[in-house]
Amino acid sequence: MTNHRLDPTPETVTDVFSRDLPAALTVDPGDTIVVHSLDASGHLERQRTPGEVRPKMFSAKRGHCLAGPIAVRGAEPGMMLAVRLVSLRPDEWGWTVAAALDNPLNRRLGVAGGPPTWLLWELDADKLTGVNQHGLTMDLAPFLGVIGLPPAEAGEHSTTPPRPSGGNIDCRELVAGSTLYLPVTVPGAQLCLGDGHAAQGDGEVSGTAIECGMTTELVVDLVTDRPIPTVHAVTPAGRVTFGFSADLNEASAQALDAMLGWIQSMFDVDKATALALASPSVSLRVTQVANQVWGVHAVLPDGVLR
């Protein structure tokens, strides 16, 4: 197995998903990659005051600043790409902004008119703490907001909405020690990742977490024998399945339906029995409300059914 390093340069980042992009790196299944990703906005220099405009990788913002694509030899549609997150280390600073968008939630809360409010965070990756300009401290739980593969259709696709092939999932369960399974959509898989979050609550209610650059060590592999065909994960919190839809009910049903399939596979029961087992054991969580479609994830903690 080979170790690789991918650092952010104009040739190794993208702000769209596309099957047509040239690979920034090509690896074999089982290889380890250390990726340094910029924050979602692609800042090349840190903010010195909250909200300060600083140089960015892209002059015109279309989407998240992502590392990749990373091509995986042998990946073909019908397989699943396993992305095992070994470690995630945030950079030394991060930011959060609220009331920056005119969306239904901000209008309901009465903050859509702005002005935006910014938090500037000093991050300690060793202590896993962050301190903002108000002197408030919180514990960090780093993860990547975006881990995904491009749609099968040609052309450029927004990085904002999560899709059946992953992308802007924004799931706070995907910390170090997690493995995310993504259905391969195109030859080579074309993995893109980034949007480092030093910490985030379920929902990402302001539209941003503690946004930061991130150094991620990950291992990629190809599998064909997963118990369910949709995007899912094994995490320190337990087994996780996902649903994405403009309709919250549909997103919830997708996440639950996938989890029921997993329970059926684990315990050799029918679907109605799986639903009965899920009711006392599975939690549905609103992953995010910020990305054009609702995200919901279902969590089955390890050992709760045995």
PDB file of N, CA and C in Angstrom, residues 124-167:
ATOM      1  N   ASP A 124      -7.334  25.064  18.969  1.00  0.00           N
ATOM      2  CA  ASP A 124      -6.221  24.288  19.520  1.00  0.00           C
ATOM      3  C   ASP A 124      -6.474  22.822  19.187  1.00  0.00           C
ATOM      4  N   ALA A 125      -5.760  22.309  18.182  1.00  0.00           N
ATOM      5  CA  ALA A 125      -5.998  20.944  17.723  1.00  0.00           C
ATOM      6  C   ALA A 125      -5.501  19.904  18.702  1.00  0.00           C
ATOM      7  N   ASP A 126      -4.588  20.280  19.593  1.00  0.00           N
ATOM      8  CA  ASP A 126      -4.087  19.327  20.591  1.00  0.00           C
ATOM      9  C   ASP A 126      -5.067  19.193  21.754  1.00  0.00           C
ATOM     10  N   LYS A 127      -5.565  20.311  22.223  1.00  0.00           N
ATOM     11  CA  LYS A 127      -6.531  20.292  23.324  1.00  0.00           C
ATOM     12  C   LYS A 127      -7.961  20.076  22.839  1.00  0.00           C
ATOM     13  N   LEU A 128      -8.179  20.205  21.526  1.00  0.00           N
ATOM     14  CA  LEU A 128      -9.515  20.119  20.924  1.00  0.00           C
ATOM     15  C   LEU A 128     -10.478  21.103  21.578  1.00  0.00           C
ATOM     16  N   THR A 129     -10.047  22.364  21.598  1.00  0.00           N
ATOM     17  CA  THR A 129     -10.893  23.450  22.075  1.00  0.00           C
ATOM     18  C   THR A 129     -10.811  24.625  21.106  1.00  0.00           C
ATOM     19  N   GLY A 130     -11.862  25.425  21.084  1.00  0.00           N
ATOM     20  CA  GLY A 130     -11.890  26.642  20.296  1.00  0.00           C
ATOM     21  C   GLY A 130     -12.377  27.799  21.149  1.00  0.00           C
ATOM     22  N   VAL A 131     -11.786  28.975  20.965  1.00  0.00           N
ATOM     23  CA  VAL A 131     -12.151  30.176  21.718  1.00  0.00           C
ATOM     24  C   VAL A 131     -12.463  31.274  20.716  1.00  0.00           C
ATOM     25  N   ASN A 132     -13.631  31.945  20.886  1.00  0.00           N
ATOM     26  CA  ASN A 132     -13.974  33.022  19.962  1.00  0.00           C
ATOM     27  C   ASN A 132     -13.671  34.386  20.566  1.00  0.00           C
ATOM     28  N   GLN A 133     -13.958  35.443  19.790  1.00  0.00           N
ATOM     29  CA  GLN A 133     -13.586  36.796  20.216  1.00  0.00           C
ATOM     30  C   GLN A 133     -14.356  37.269  21.439  1.00  0.00           C
ATOM     31  N   HIS A 134     -15.421  36.575  21.810  1.00  0.00           N
ATOM     32  CA  HIS A 134     -16.180  36.913  23.010  1.00  0.00           C
ATOM     33  C   HIS A 134     -15.651  36.198  24.253  1.00  0.00           C
ATOM     34  N   GLY A 135     -14.585  35.402  24.063  1.00  0.00           N
ATOM     35  CA  GLY A 135     -14.020  34.674  25.191  1.00  0.00           C
ATOM     36  C   GLY A 135     -14.761  33.400  25.521  1.00  0.00           C
ATOM     37  N   LEU A 136     -15.658  32.963  24.647  1.00  0.00           N
ATOM     38  CA  LEU A 136     -16.409  31.732  24.878  1.00  0.00           C
ATOM     39  C   LEU A 136     -15.661  30.545  24.279  1.00  0.00           C
ATOM     40  N   THR A 137     -15.593  29.466  25.043  1.00  0.00           N
ATOM     41  CA  THR A 137     -14.833  28.281  24.660  1.00  0.00           C
ATOM     42  C   THR A 137     -15.793  27.122  24.404  1.00  0.00           C
ATOM     43  N   MET A 138     -15.490  26.316  23.399  1.00  0.00           N
ATOM     44  CA  MET A 138     -16.243  25.072  23.213  1.00  0.00           C
ATOM     45  C   MET A 138     -15.295  23.954  22.794  1.00  0.00           C
ATOM     46  N   ASP A 139     -15.709  22.730  23.095  1.00  0.00           N
ATOM     47  CA  ASP A 139     -14.940  21.560  22.685  1.00  0.00           C
ATOM     48  C   ASP A 139     -15.119  21.327  21.197  1.00  0.00           C
ATOM     49  N   LEU A 140     -14.077  20.782  20.590  1.00  0.00           N
ATOM     50  CA  LEU A 140     -14.102  20.513  19.156  1.00  0.00           C
ATOM     51  C   LEU A 140     -14.323  19.025  18.889  1.00  0.00           C
ATOM     52  N   ALA A 141     -14.970  18.734  17.786  1.00  0.00           N
ATOM     53  CA  ALA A 141     -15.160  17.365  17.303  1.00  0.00           C
ATOM     54  C   ALA A 141     -15.042  17.429  15.781  1.00  0.00           C
ATOM     55  N   PRO A 142     -13.824  17.435  15.248  1.00  0.00           N
ATOM     56  CA  PRO A 142     -13.612  17.748  13.831  1.00  0.00           C
ATOM     57  C   PRO A 142     -14.170  16.683  12.887  1.00  0.00           C
ATOM     58  N   PHE A 143     -14.705  17.164  11.755  1.00  0.00           N
ATOM     59  CA  PHE A 143     -15.138  16.286  10.672  1.00  0.00           C
ATOM     60  C   PHE A 143     -15.166  17.090   9.385  1.00  0.00           C
ATOM     61  N   LEU A 144     -15.346  16.413   8.267  1.00  0.00           N
ATOM     62  CA  LEU A 144     -15.463  17.066   6.971  1.00  0.00           C
ATOM     63  C   LEU A 144     -16.930  17.171   6.582  1.00  0.00           C
ATOM     64  N   GLY A 145     -17.355  18.364   6.220  1.00  0.00           N
ATOM     65  CA  GLY A 145     -18.737  18.539   5.787  1.00  0.00           C
ATOM     66  C   GLY A 145     -19.013  17.897   4.447  1.00  0.00           C
ATOM     67  N   VAL A 146     -17.999  17.873   3.558  1.00  0.00           N
ATOM     68  CA  VAL A 146     -18.180  17.355   2.203  1.00  0.00           C
ATOM     69  C   VAL A 146     -17.243  16.176   1.958  1.00  0.00           C
ATOM     70  N   ILE A 147     -17.834  15.026   1.681  1.00  0.00           N
ATOM     71  CA  ILE A 147     -17.114  13.858   1.174  1.00  0.00           C
ATOM     72  C   ILE A 147     -18.042  13.246   0.140  1.00  0.00           C
ATOM     73  N   GLY A 148     -17.651  13.261  -1.144  1.00  0.00           N
ATOM     74  CA  GLY A 148     -18.606  12.785  -2.121  1.00  0.00           C
ATOM     75  C   GLY A 148     -18.002  12.499  -3.475  1.00  0.00           C
ATOM     76  N   LEU A 149     -18.835  11.919  -4.334  1.00  0.00           N
ATOM     77  CA  LEU A 149     -18.501  11.566  -5.701  1.00  0.00           C
ATOM     78  C   LEU A 149     -19.421  12.342  -6.633  1.00  0.00           C
ATOM     79  N   PRO A 150     -19.007  12.591  -7.862  1.00  0.00           N
ATOM     80  CA  PRO A 150     -19.849  13.377  -8.775  1.00  0.00           C
ATOM     81  C   PRO A 150     -21.060  12.584  -9.242  1.00  0.00           C
ATOM     82  N   PRO A 151     -22.123  13.269  -9.629  1.00  0.00           N
ATOM     83  CA  PRO A 151     -23.226  12.573 -10.304  1.00  0.00           C
ATOM     84  C   PRO A 151     -22.744  11.907 -11.588  1.00  0.00           C
ATOM     85  N   ALA A 152     -23.477  10.898 -12.022  1.00  0.00           N
ATOM     86  CA  ALA A 152     -23.099  10.190 -13.247  1.00  0.00           C
ATOM     87  C   ALA A 152     -23.255  11.063 -14.483  1.00  0.00           C
ATOM     88  N   GLU A 153     -24.153  12.056 -14.425  1.00  0.00           N
ATOM     89  CA  GLU A 153     -24.410  12.910 -15.586  1.00  0.00           C
ATOM     90  C   GLU A 153     -23.222  13.836 -15.842  1.00  0.00           C
ATOM     91  N   ALA A 154     -22.921  14.083 -17.113  1.00  0.00           N
ATOM     92  CA  ALA A 154     -21.832  14.978 -17.481  1.00  0.00           C
ATOM     93  C   ALA A 154     -22.153  16.411 -17.066  1.00  0.00           C
ATOM     94  N   GLY A 155     -21.118  17.244 -17.021  1.00  0.00           N
ATOM     95  CA  GLY A 155     -21.294  18.651 -16.704  1.00  0.00           C
ATOM     96  C   GLY A 155     -20.889  18.971 -15.282  1.00  0.00           C
ATOM     97  N   GLU A 156     -21.055  20.227 -14.934  1.00  0.00           N
ATOM     98  CA  GLU A 156     -20.688  20.708 -13.606  1.00  0.00           C
ATOM     99  C   GLU A 156     -21.912  20.732 -12.705  1.00  0.00           C
ATOM    100  N   HIS A 157     -21.730  20.290 -11.464  1.00  0.00           N
ATOM    101  CA  HIS A 157     -22.827  20.179 -10.511  1.00  0.00           C
ATOM    102  C   HIS A 157     -22.453  20.908  -9.224  1.00  0.00           C
ATOM    103  N   SER A 158     -23.411  21.615  -8.648  1.00  0.00           N
ATOM    104  CA  SER A 158     -23.192  22.382  -7.426  1.00  0.00           C
ATOM    105  C   SER A 158     -22.713  21.478  -6.287  1.00  0.00           C
ATOM    106  N   THR A 159     -21.856  22.021  -5.445  1.00  0.00           N
ATOM    107  CA  THR A 159     -21.411  21.294  -4.247  1.00  0.00           C
ATOM    108  C   THR A 159     -22.380  21.471  -3.087  1.00  0.00           C
ATOM    109  N   THR A 160     -23.424  22.292  -3.241  1.00  0.00           N
ATOM    110  CA  THR A 160     -24.270  22.632  -2.087  1.00  0.00           C
ATOM    111  C   THR A 160     -25.181  21.499  -1.639  1.00  0.00           C
ATOM    112  N   PRO A 161     -26.039  20.932  -2.495  1.00  0.00           N
ATOM    113  CA  PRO A 161     -26.956  19.910  -1.980  1.00  0.00           C
ATOM    114  C   PRO A 161     -26.282  18.549  -1.880  1.00  0.00           C
ATOM    115  N   PRO A 162     -26.508  17.808  -0.796  1.00  0.00           N
ATOM    116  CA  PRO A 162     -26.046  16.417  -0.754  1.00  0.00           C
ATOM    117  C   PRO A 162     -26.858  15.573  -1.725  1.00  0.00           C
ATOM    118  N   ARG A 163     -26.241  14.472  -2.171  1.00  0.00           N
ATOM    119  CA  ARG A 163     -26.854  13.629  -3.193  1.00  0.00           C
ATOM    120  C   ARG A 163     -26.715  12.159  -2.811  1.00  0.00           C
ATOM    121  N   PRO A 164     -27.315  11.253  -3.603  1.00  0.00           N
ATOM    122  CA  PRO A 164     -27.146   9.827  -3.323  1.00  0.00           C
ATOM    123  C   PRO A 164     -25.694   9.371  -3.360  1.00  0.00           C
ATOM    124  N   SER A 165     -24.810  10.143  -4.011  1.00  0.00           N
ATOM    125  CA  SER A 165     -23.378   9.816  -4.024  1.00  0.00           C
ATOM    126  C   SER A 165     -22.602  10.599  -2.970  1.00  0.00           C
ATOM    127  N   GLY A 166     -23.304  11.155  -1.995  1.00  0.00           N
ATOM    128  CA  GLY A 166     -22.646  11.888  -0.912  1.00  0.00           C
ATOM    129  C   GLY A 166     -22.513  13.358  -1.232  1.00  0.00           C
ATOM    130  N   GLY A 167     -21.400  13.951  -0.831  1.00  0.00           N
ATOM    131  CA  GLY A 167     -21.191  15.372  -1.035  1.00  0.00           C
ATOM    132  C   GLY A 167     -21.329  16.137   0.263  1.00  0.00           C
TER     133      GLY A 167
END
